PDB file of C-alpha atoms in Angstrom:
ATOM      1  CA  MET A 323      48.167 -13.103  39.710  1.00  0.00           C
ATOM      2  CA  LEU A 324      44.810 -11.753  40.510  1.00  0.00           C
ATOM      3  CA  ILE A 325      42.137 -13.132  43.005  1.00  0.00           C
ATOM      4  CA  TYR A 326      38.598 -13.412  41.577  1.00  0.00           C
ATOM      5  CA  ASN A 327      36.005 -13.171  44.541  1.00  0.00           C
ATOM      6  CA  THR A 328      32.361 -13.860  44.543  1.00  0.00           C
ATOM      7  CA  THR A 329      30.316 -13.356  47.767  1.00  0.00           C
ATOM      8  CA  TYR A 330      27.308 -15.469  48.231  1.00  0.00           C
ATOM      9  CA  HIS A 331      24.251 -14.613  50.568  1.00  0.00           C
ATOM     10  CA  VAL A 332      22.421 -17.888  51.333  1.00  0.00           C
ATOM     11  CA  LEU A 333      19.469 -18.584  53.418  1.00  0.00           C
ATOM     12  CA  THR A 334      20.194 -20.687  56.500  1.00  0.00           C
ATOM     13  CA  ALA A 335      17.877 -23.434  55.271  1.00  0.00           C
ATOM     14  CA  ASP A 336      19.877 -23.574  52.035  1.00  0.00           C
ATOM     15  CA  VAL A 337      23.281 -23.643  53.264  1.00  0.00           C
ATOM     16  CA  LYS A 338      23.824 -27.453  52.959  1.00  0.00           C
ATOM     17  CA  ASN A 339      22.512 -27.606  49.481  1.00  0.00           C
ATOM     18  CA  PHE A 340      24.659 -24.648  48.644  1.00  0.00           C
ATOM     19  CA  LEU A 341      27.858 -26.179  50.042  1.00  0.00           C
ATOM     20  CA  ILE A 342      27.169 -29.314  48.041  1.00  0.00           C
ATOM     21  CA  TYR A 343      26.546 -27.526  45.065  1.00  0.00           C
ATOM     22  CA  VAL A 344      29.727 -25.332  45.217  1.00  0.00           C
ATOM     23  CA  GLN A 345      31.982 -28.262  46.131  1.00  0.00           C
ATOM     24  CA  GLU A 346      30.695 -30.882  43.757  1.00  0.00           C
ATOM     25  CA  VAL A 347      29.503 -28.756  40.807  1.00  0.00           C
ATOM     26  CA  LEU A 348      30.849 -25.164  40.704  1.00  0.00           C
ATOM     27  CA  ILE A 349      34.397 -25.369  41.806  1.00  0.00           C
ATOM     28  CA  PRO A 350      35.170 -28.602  39.601  1.00  0.00           C
ATOM     29  CA  ALA A 351      33.333 -26.670  36.484  1.00  0.00           C
ATOM     30  CA  ILE A 352      35.433 -23.475  37.119  1.00  0.00           C
ATOM     31  CA  GLU A 353      38.871 -25.296  37.836  1.00  0.00           C
ATOM     32  CA  GLY A 354      38.178 -27.511  34.760  1.00  0.00           C
ATOM     33  CA  SER A 355      38.812 -24.599  32.525  1.00  0.00           C
ATOM     34  CA  GLY A 356      42.364 -24.506  33.641  1.00  0.00           C
ATOM     35  CA  SER A 357      42.242 -20.669  33.966  1.00  0.00           C
ATOM     36  CA  LEU A 358      41.333 -20.453  37.574  1.00  0.00           C
ATOM     37  CA  LYS A 359      43.139 -22.136  40.282  1.00  0.00           C
ATOM     38  CA  ASN A 360      43.364 -22.784  43.987  1.00  0.00           C
ATOM     39  CA  ALA A 361      39.637 -22.314  45.024  1.00  0.00           C
ATOM     40  CA  ARG A 362      39.020 -21.203  48.704  1.00  0.00           C
ATOM     41  CA  LEU A 363      35.626 -21.356  50.078  1.00  0.00           C
ATOM     42  CA  THR A 364      35.183 -19.408  53.372  1.00  0.00           C
ATOM     43  CA  ARG A 365      32.275 -18.562  55.578  1.00  0.00           C
ATOM     44  CA  ILE A 366      32.143 -14.832  56.380  1.00  0.00           C
ATOM     45  CA  LEU A 367      31.711 -14.157  60.110  1.00  0.00           C
ATOM     46  CA  SER A 368      31.678 -10.550  60.222  1.00  0.00           C
ATOM     47  CA  HIS A 369      28.303 -10.294  58.363  1.00  0.00           C
ATOM     48  CA  HIS A 370      25.575 -12.697  59.871  1.00  0.00           C
ATOM     49  CA  GLU A 371      21.887 -12.424  60.053  1.00  0.00           C
ATOM     50  CA  ASP A 372      19.490 -14.779  61.890  1.00  0.00           C
ATOM     51  CA  ASP A 373      18.053 -16.285  58.662  1.00  0.00           C
ATOM     52  CA  SER A 374      21.023 -16.270  56.476  1.00  0.00           C
ATOM     53  CA  GLU A 375      24.845 -16.798  56.104  1.00  0.00           C
ATOM     54  CA  CYS A 376      27.518 -15.414  53.723  1.00  0.00           C
ATOM     55  CA  PHE A 377      30.400 -17.137  51.902  1.00  0.00           C
ATOM     56  CA  SER A 378      33.249 -16.015  50.006  1.00  0.00           C
ATOM     57  CA  LEU A 379      34.537 -18.124  47.031  1.00  0.00           C
ATOM     58  CA  GLN A 380      37.883 -17.135  45.627  1.00  0.00           C
ATOM     59  CA  PHE A 381      40.077 -18.314  42.799  1.00  0.00           C
ATOM     60  CA  GLU A 382      43.547 -17.346  41.568  1.00  0.00           C
ATOM     61  CA  VAL A 383      43.880 -16.295  37.852  1.00  0.00           C
ATOM     62  CA  ALA A 384      46.986 -15.247  36.006  1.00  0.00           C
ATOM     63  CA  ASP A 385      45.507 -11.962  34.557  1.00  0.00           C
ATOM     64  CA  SER A 386      42.085 -10.500  33.532  1.00  0.00           C
ATOM     65  CA  ALA A 387      42.470 -11.825  29.894  1.00  0.00           C
ATOM     66  CA  THR A 388      43.026 -15.245  31.078  1.00  0.00           C
ATOM     67  CA  PHE A 389      39.957 -14.850  33.389  1.00  0.00           C
ATOM     68  CA  THR A 390      37.690 -13.788  30.478  1.00  0.00           C
ATOM     69  CA  THR A 391      38.379 -16.835  28.109  1.00  0.00           C
ATOM     70  CA  GLY A 392      36.084 -19.767  28.888  1.00  0.00           C
ATOM     71  CA  MET A 393      35.180 -18.594  32.383  1.00  0.00           C
ATOM     72  CA  PRO A 394      31.580 -17.243  31.632  1.00  0.00           C
ATOM     73  CA  THR A 395      30.804 -20.506  29.687  1.00  0.00           C
ATOM     74  CA  ARG A 396      31.829 -22.778  32.470  1.00  0.00           C
ATOM     75  CA  VAL A 397      29.835 -20.773  34.924  1.00  0.00           C
ATOM     76  CA  ARG A 398      26.792 -20.734  32.858  1.00  0.00           C
ATOM     77  CA  GLY A 399      27.103 -24.477  32.286  1.00  0.00           C
ATOM     78  CA  SER A 400      26.814 -25.172  35.932  1.00  0.00           C
ATOM     79  CA  MET A 401      23.644 -22.756  36.555  1.00  0.00           C
ATOM     80  CA  PRO A 402      21.053 -25.396  35.782  1.00  0.00           C
ATOM     81  CA  THR A 403      22.191 -27.564  38.736  1.00  0.00           C
ATOM     82  CA  CYS A 404      22.098 -24.522  40.796  1.00  0.00           C
ATOM     83  CA  SER A 405      18.730 -23.403  39.886  1.00  0.00           C
ATOM     84  CA  ARG A 406      17.229 -27.088  40.592  1.00  0.00           C
ATOM     85  CA  ARG A 407      18.862 -27.024  44.044  1.00  0.00           C
ATOM     86  CA  LEU A 408      18.442 -23.364  45.144  1.00  0.00           C
ATOM     87  CA  ARG A 409      16.064 -21.704  42.749  1.00  0.00           C
ATOM     88  CA  THR A 410      15.891 -17.845  43.685  1.00  0.00           C
ATOM     89  CA  ARG A 411      17.094 -18.205  47.210  1.00  0.00           C
ATOM     90  CA  LEU A 412      20.658 -17.437  46.402  1.00  0.00           C
ATOM     91  CA  SER A 413      22.420 -13.982  45.874  1.00  0.00           C
ATOM     92  CA  ALA A 414      25.911 -13.775  44.269  1.00  0.00           C
ATOM     93  CA  PHE A 415      27.792 -10.617  44.243  1.00  0.00           C
ATOM     94  CA  ARG A 416      30.857  -9.981  41.905  1.00  0.00           C
ATOM     95  CA  PRO A 417      32.851  -7.161  41.090  1.00  0.00           C
TER      96      PRO A 417
END
């Protein structure tokens, strides 16, 4: 079992839209693949700036081979919604 983590840096003004996007679009799209399960979205308290907040989104996946099948397509499919809601005001960091 592996944990796939993405860390997001979000401007404070966009936090509400980011959370709606993640909960209503991104998590269902990713879990819909069947490869990634048990989504965990957490706020990172150790890194805080006045104008932004950080979040960690984690999924469990059986192995790296399972992760690579279908995952990129699912995420790309949800990006138009993200682009409309957040435009260029979101940074995501993946390994």
